[in-house]
PDB file of C-alpha atoms in Angstrom:
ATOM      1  CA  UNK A   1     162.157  -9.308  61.292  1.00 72.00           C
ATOM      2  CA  UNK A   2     160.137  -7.557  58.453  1.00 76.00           C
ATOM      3  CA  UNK A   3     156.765  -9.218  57.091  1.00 87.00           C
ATOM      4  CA  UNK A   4     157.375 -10.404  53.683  1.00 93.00           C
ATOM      5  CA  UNK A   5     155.962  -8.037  50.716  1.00 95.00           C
ATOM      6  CA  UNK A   6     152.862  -9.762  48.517  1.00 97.00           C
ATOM      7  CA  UNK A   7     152.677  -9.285  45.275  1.00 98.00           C
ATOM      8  CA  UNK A   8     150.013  -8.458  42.634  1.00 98.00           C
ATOM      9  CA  UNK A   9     151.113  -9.119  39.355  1.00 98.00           C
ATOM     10  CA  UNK A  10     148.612  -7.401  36.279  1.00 98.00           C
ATOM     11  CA  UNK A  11     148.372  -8.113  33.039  1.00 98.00           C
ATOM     12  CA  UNK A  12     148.187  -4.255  30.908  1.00 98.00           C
ATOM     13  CA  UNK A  13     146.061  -4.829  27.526  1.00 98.00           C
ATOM     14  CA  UNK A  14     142.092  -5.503  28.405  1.00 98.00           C
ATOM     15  CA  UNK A  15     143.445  -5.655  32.189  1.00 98.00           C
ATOM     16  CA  UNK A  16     144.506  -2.133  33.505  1.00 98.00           C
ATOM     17  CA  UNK A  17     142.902  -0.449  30.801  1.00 98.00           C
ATOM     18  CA  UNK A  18     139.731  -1.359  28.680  1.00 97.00           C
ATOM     19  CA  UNK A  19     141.450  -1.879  25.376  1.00 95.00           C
ATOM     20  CA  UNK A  20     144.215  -3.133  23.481  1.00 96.00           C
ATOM     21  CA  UNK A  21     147.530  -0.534  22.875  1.00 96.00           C
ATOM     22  CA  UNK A  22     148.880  -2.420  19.324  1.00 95.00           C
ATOM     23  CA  UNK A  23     145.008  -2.519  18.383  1.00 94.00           C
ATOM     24  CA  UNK A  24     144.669   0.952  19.424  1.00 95.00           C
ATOM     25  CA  UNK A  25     147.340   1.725  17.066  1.00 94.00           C
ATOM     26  CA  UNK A  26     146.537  -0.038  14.132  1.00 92.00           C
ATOM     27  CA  UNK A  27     143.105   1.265  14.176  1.00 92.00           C
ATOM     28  CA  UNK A  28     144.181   4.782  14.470  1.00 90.00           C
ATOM     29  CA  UNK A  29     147.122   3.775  11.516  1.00 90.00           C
ATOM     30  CA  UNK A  30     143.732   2.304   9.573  1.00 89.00           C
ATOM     31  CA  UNK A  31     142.555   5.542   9.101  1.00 88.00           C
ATOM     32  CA  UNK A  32     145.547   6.909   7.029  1.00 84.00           C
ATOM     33  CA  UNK A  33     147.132   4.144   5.659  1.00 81.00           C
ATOM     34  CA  UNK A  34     146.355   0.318   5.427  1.00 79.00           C
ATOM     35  CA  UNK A  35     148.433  -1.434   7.743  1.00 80.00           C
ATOM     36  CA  UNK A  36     150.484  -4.529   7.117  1.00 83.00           C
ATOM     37  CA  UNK A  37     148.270  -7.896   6.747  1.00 80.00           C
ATOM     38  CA  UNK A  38     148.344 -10.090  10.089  1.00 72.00           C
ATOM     39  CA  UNK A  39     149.344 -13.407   8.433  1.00 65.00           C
ATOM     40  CA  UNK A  40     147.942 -16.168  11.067  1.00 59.00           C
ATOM     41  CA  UNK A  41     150.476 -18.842  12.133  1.00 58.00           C
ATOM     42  CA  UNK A  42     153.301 -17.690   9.441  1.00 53.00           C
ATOM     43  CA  UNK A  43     154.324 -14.412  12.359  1.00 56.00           C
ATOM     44  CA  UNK A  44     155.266 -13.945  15.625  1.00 76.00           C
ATOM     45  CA  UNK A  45     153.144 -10.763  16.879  1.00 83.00           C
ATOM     46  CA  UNK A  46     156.199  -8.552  17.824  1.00 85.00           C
ATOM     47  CA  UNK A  47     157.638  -8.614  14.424  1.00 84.00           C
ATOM     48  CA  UNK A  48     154.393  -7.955  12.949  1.00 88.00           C
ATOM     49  CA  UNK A  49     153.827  -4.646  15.229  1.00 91.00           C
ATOM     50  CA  UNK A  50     157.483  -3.864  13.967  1.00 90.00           C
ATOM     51  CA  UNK A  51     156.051  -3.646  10.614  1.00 90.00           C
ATOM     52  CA  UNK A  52     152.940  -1.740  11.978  1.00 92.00           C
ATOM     53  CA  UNK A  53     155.283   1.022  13.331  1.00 93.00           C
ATOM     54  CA  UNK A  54     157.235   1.021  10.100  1.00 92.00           C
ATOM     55  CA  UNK A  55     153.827   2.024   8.327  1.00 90.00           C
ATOM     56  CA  UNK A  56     153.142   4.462  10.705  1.00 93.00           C
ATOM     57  CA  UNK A  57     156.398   6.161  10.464  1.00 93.00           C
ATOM     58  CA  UNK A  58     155.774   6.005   6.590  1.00 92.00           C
ATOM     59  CA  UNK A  59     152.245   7.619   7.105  1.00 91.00           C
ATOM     60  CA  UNK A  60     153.727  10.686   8.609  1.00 93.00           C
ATOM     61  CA  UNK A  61     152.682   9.494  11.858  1.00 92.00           C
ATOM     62  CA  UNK A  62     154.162  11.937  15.047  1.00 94.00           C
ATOM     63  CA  UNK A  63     155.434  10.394  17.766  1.00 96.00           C
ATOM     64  CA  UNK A  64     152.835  12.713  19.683  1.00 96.00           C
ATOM     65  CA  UNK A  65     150.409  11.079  17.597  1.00 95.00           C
ATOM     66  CA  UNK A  66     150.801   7.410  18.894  1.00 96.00           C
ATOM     67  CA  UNK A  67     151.358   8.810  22.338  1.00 97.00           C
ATOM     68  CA  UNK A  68     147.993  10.688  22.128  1.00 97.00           C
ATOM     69  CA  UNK A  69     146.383   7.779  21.104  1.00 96.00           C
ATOM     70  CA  UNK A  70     147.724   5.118  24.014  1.00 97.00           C
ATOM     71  CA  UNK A  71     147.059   8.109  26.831  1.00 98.00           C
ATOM     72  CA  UNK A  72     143.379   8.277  25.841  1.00 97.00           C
ATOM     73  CA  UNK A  73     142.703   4.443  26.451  1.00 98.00           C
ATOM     74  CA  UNK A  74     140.228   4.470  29.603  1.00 97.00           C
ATOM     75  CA  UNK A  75     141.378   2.426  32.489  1.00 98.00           C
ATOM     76  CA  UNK A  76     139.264  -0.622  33.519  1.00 98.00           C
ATOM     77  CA  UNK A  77     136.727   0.365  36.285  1.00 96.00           C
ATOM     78  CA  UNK A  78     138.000   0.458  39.320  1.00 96.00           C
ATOM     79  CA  UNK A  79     141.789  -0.774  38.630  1.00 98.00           C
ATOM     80  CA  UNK A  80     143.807   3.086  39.171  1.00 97.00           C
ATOM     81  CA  UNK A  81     142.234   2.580  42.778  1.00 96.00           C
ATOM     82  CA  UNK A  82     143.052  -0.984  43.401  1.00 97.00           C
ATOM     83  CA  UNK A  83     146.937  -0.449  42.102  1.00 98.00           C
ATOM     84  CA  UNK A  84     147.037   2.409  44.339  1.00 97.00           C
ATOM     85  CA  UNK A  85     145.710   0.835  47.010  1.00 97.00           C
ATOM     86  CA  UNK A  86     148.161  -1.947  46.695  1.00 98.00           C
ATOM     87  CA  UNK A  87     150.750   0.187  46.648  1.00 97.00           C
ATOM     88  CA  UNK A  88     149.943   2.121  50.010  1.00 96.00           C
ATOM     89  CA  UNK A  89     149.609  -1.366  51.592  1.00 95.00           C
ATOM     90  CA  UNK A  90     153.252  -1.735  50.237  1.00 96.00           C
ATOM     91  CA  UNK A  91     152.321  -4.586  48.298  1.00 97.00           C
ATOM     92  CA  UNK A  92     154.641  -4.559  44.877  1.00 98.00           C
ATOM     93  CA  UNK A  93     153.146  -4.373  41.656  1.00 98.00           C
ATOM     94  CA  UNK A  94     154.544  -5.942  38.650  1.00 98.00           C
ATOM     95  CA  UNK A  95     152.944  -5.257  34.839  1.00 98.00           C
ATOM     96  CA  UNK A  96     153.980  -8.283  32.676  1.00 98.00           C
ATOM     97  CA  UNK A  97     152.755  -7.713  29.215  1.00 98.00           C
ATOM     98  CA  UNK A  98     153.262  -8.207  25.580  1.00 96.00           C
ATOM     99  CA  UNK A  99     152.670  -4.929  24.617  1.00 96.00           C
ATOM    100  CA  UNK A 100     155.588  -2.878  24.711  1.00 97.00           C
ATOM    101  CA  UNK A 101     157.332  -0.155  27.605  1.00 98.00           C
ATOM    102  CA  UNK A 102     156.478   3.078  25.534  1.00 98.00           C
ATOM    103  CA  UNK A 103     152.939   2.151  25.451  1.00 98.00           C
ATOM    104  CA  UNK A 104     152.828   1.057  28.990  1.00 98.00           C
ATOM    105  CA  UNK A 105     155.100   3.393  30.806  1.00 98.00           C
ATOM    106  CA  UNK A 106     153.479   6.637  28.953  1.00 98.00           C
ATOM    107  CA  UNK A 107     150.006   5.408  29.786  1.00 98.00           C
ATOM    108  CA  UNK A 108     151.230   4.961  33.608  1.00 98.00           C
ATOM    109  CA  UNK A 109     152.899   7.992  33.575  1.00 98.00           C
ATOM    110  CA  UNK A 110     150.035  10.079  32.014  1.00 98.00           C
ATOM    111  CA  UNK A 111     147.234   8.545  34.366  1.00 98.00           C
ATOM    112  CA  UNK A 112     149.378   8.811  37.648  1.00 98.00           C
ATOM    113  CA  UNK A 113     150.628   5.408  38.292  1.00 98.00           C
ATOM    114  CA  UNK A 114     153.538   5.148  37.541  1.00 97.00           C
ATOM    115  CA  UNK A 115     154.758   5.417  41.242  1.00 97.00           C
ATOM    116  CA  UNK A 116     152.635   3.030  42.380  1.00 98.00           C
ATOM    117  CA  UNK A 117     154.112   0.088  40.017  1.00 98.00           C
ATOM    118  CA  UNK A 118     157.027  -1.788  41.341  1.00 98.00           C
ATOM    119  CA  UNK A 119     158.389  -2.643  37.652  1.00 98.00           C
ATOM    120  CA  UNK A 120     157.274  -3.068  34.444  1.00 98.00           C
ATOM    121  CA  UNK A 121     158.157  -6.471  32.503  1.00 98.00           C
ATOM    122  CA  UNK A 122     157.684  -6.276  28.352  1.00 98.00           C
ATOM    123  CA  UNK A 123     158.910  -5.824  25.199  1.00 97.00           C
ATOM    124  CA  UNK A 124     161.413  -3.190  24.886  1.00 96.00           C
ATOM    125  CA  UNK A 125     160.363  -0.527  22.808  1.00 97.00           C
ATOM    126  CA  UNK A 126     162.199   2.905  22.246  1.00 97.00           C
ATOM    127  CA  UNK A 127     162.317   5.854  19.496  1.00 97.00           C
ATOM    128  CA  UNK A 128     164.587   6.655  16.874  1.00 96.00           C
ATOM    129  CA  UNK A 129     164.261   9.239  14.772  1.00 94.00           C
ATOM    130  CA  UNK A 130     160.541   9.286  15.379  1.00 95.00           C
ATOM    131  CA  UNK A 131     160.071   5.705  14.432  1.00 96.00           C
ATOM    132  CA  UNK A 132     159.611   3.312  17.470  1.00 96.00           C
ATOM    133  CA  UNK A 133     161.610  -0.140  17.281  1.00 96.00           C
ATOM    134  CA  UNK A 134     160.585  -2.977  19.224  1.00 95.00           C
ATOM    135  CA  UNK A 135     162.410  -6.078  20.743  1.00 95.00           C
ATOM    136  CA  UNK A 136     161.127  -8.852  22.188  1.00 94.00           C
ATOM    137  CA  UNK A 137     161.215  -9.453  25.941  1.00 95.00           C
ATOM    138  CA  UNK A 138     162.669 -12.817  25.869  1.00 95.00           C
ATOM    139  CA  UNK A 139     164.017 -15.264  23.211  1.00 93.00           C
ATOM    140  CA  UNK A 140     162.576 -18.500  24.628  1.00 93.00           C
ATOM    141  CA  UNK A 141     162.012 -21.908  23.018  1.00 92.00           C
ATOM    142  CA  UNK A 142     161.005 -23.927  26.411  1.00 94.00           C
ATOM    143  CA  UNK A 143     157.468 -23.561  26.713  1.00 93.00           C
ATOM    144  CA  UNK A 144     155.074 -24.768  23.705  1.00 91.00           C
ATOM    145  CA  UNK A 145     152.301 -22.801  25.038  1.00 90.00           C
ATOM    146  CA  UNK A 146     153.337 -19.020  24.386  1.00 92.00           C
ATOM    147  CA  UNK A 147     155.672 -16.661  22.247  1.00 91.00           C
ATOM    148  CA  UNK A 148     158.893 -17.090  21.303  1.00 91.00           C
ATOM    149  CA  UNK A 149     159.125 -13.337  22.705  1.00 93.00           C
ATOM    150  CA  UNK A 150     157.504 -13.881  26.057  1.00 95.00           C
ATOM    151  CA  UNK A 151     156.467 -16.885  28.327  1.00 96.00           C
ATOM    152  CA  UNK A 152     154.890 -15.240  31.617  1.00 97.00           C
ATOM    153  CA  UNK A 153     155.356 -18.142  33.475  1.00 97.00           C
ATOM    154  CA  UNK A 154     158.736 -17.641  32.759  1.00 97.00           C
ATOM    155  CA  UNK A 155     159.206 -14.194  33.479  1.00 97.00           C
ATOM    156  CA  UNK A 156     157.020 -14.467  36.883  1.00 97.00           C
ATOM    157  CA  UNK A 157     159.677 -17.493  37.892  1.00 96.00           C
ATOM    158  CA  UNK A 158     162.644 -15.031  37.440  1.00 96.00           C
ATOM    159  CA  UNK A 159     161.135 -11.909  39.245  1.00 97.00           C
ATOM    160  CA  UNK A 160     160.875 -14.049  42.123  1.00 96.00           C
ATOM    161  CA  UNK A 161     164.038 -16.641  41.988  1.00 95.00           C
ATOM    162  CA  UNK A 162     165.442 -13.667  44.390  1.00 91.00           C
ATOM    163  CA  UNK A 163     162.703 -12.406  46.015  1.00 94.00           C
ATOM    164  CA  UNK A 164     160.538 -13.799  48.676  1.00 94.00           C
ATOM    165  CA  UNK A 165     156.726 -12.867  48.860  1.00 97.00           C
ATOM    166  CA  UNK A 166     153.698 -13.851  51.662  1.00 95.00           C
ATOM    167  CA  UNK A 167     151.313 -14.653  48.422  1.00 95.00           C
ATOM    168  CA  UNK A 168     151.118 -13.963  44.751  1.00 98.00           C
ATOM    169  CA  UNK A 169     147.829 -12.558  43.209  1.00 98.00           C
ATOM    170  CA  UNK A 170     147.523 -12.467  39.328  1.00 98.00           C
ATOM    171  CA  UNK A 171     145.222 -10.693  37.356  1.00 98.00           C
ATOM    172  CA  UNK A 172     144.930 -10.637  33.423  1.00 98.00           C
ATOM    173  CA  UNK A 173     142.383 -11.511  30.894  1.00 98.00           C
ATOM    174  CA  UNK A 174     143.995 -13.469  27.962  1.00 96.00           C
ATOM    175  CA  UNK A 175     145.705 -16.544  26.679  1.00 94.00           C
ATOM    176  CA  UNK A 176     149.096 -16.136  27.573  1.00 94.00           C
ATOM    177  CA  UNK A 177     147.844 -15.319  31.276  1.00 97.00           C
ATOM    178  CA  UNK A 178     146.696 -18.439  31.823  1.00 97.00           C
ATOM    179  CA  UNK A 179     150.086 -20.078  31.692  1.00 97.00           C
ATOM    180  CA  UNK A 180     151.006 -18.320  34.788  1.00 97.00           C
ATOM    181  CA  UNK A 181     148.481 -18.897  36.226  1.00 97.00           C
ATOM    182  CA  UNK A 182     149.160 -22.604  36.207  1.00 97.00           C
ATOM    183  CA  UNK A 183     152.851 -21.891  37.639  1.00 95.00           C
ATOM    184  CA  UNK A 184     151.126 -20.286  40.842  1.00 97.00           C
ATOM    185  CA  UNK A 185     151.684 -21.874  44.582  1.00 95.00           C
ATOM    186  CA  UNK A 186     148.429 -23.005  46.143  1.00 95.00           C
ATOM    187  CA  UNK A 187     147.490 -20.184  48.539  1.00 96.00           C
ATOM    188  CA  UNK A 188     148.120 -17.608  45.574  1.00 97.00           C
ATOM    189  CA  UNK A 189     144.816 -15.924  43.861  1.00 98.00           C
ATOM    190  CA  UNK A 190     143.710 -15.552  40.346  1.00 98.00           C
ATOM    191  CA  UNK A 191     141.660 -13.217  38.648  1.00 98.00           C
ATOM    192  CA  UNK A 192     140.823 -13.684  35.318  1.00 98.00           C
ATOM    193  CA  UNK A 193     138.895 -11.052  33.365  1.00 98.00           C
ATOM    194  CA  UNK A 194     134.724 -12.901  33.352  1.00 98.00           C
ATOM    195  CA  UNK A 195     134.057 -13.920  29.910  1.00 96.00           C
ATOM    196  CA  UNK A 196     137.624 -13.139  28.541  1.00 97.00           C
ATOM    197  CA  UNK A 197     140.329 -16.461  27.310  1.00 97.00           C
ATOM    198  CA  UNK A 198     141.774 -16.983  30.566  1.00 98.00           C
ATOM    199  CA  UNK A 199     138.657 -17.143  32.366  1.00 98.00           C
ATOM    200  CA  UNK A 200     137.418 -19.650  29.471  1.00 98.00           C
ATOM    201  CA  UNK A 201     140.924 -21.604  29.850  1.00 97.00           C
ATOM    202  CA  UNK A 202     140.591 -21.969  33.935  1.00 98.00           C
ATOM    203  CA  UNK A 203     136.836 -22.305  33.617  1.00 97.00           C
ATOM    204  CA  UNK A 204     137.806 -25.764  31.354  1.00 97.00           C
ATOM    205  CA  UNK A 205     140.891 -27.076  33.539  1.00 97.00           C
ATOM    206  CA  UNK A 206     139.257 -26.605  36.425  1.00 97.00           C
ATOM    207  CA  UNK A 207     136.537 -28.963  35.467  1.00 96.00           C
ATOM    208  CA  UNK A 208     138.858 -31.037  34.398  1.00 95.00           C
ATOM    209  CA  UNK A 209     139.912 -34.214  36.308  1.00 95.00           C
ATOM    210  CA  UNK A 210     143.288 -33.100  37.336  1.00 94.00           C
ATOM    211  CA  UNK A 211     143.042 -29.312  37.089  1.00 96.00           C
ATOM    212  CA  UNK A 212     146.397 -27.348  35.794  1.00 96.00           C
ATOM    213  CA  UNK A 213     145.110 -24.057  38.273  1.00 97.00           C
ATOM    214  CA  UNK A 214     145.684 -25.226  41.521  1.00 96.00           C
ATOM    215  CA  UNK A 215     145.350 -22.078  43.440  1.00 97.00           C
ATOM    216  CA  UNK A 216     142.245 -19.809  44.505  1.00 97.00           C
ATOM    217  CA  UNK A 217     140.271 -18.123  41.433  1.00 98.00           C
ATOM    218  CA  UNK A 218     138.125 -14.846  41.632  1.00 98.00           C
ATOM    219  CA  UNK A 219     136.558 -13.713  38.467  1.00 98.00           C
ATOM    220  CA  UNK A 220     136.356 -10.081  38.119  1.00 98.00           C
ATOM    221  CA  UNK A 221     134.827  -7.805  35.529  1.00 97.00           C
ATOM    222  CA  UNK A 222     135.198  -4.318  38.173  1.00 96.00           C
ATOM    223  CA  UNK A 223     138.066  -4.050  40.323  1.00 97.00           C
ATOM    224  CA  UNK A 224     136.260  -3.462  43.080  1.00 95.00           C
ATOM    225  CA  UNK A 225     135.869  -7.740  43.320  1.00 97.00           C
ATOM    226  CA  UNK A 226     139.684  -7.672  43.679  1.00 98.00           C
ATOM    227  CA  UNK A 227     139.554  -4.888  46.132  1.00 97.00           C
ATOM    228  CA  UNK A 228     137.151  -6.118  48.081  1.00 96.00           C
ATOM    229  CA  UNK A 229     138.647  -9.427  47.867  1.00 97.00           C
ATOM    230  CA  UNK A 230     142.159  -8.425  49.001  1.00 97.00           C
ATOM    231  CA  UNK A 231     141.130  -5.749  51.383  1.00 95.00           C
ATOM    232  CA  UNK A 232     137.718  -6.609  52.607  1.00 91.00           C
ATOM    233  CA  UNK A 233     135.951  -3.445  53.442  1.00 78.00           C
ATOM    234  CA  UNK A 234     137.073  -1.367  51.529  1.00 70.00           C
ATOM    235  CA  UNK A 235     135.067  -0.149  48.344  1.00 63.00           C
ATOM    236  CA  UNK A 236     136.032   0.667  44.774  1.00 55.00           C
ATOM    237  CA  UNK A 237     134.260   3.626  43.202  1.00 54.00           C
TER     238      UNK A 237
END
């Protein structure tokens, strides 16, 4: 009988690569055209990055333009090496994210990892007549701690209902990674982004009296801690 598969699950935004895609886009959109006010608490983010694609359609933004824009965000030190290593170790390697799967797939694509990833969970996005539209990945009202448009947790719980893994590793940097996180078996591994929300989050339960994160946690700020970590010996450059 065949050894079960682990998988490494990564968040995409301030995780794979150093910055944010819809930030990335609005600052680019900035620079023609003022985009649409962020109004705290009154919007979910999805349907506010509708609106941001709206303005950029209106701005005479190119399709090539965005694309251009999301292929020249640098990777996080270290990380193209540790998802291809993964992936020669025939680990499987999930991106859950609330960005969107333009954004994520044409970065992958562009920077040669798209083979290496086993799927890609997020908002659908998708072009018509050079405006993109997005949807949200989800519509889900059960857990109080994230989006309507994505809970994590949730998403990480249905990837697996029908697949079995030797260990789950997780590795993200912000808020919403943290509820997974907390949904993770005991001998799994998390790696939150040093100095980022999540860290801050497990950094608090953890020195909590009856800690939420029950499973091993490696901080990281180069990917060569996860490499290393994962496949001691081998070195990140």
């Amino acid at each position: 009988m065949a050894p079960l598969p682990s998988l490494a699950v990564f968040d995409f935004d301030r995780t794979i690569v150093s910055d944010d895609s819809d930030a990335t886009i609005i600052n680019r959109l900035r620079e023609k055209k003022p985009p649409p006010e962020w109004e705290a608490g009154s919007l979910d983010w999805t349907p506010y990055m509708s609106d941001v694609f709206e303005h950029a359609y209106s701005a005479g933004f190119h399709p090539s333009d965005i694309l251009e824009s999301i292929a020249s965000m640098r990777a996080n030190p270290g990380m193209p090496q540790l998802i291809q290593t993964l992936a020669r170790e025939n680990w499987h390697v999930l991106v859950l994210t609330d960005a969107n799967s333009v954004f994520v797939n044409h970065w992958l694509k562009t920077h040669g990892l798209q083979g290496s990833i086993t799927e890609v969970i997020t908002n659908r996005a998708f072009w018509r007549n050079d405006r993109l539209y997005i949807e949200p990945c989800m519509r889900q009202t059960t857990c109080p701690r994230c989006p309507s448009n994505l809970c994590k947790s949730l998403a990480l719980a249905h990837w697996t209902q029908s697949r079995q893994y030797e260990r789950i590793v997780y590795t993200g940097d912000g808020r919403n990674d943290y509820c997974p996180a907390t949904s993770l078996p005991p001998n799994s591994i998390v790696f939150p982004r040093k100095g980022f929300p999540m860290d801050d989050l497990i950094q608090k339960t953890l020195a909590s009296p009856s800690p939420q994160v029950k499973c091993a946690v490696v901080p990281w700020s180069h990917a060569s801690t996860i490499l290393q970590t994962l496949f001691p010996g081998q070195h990140a450059s």
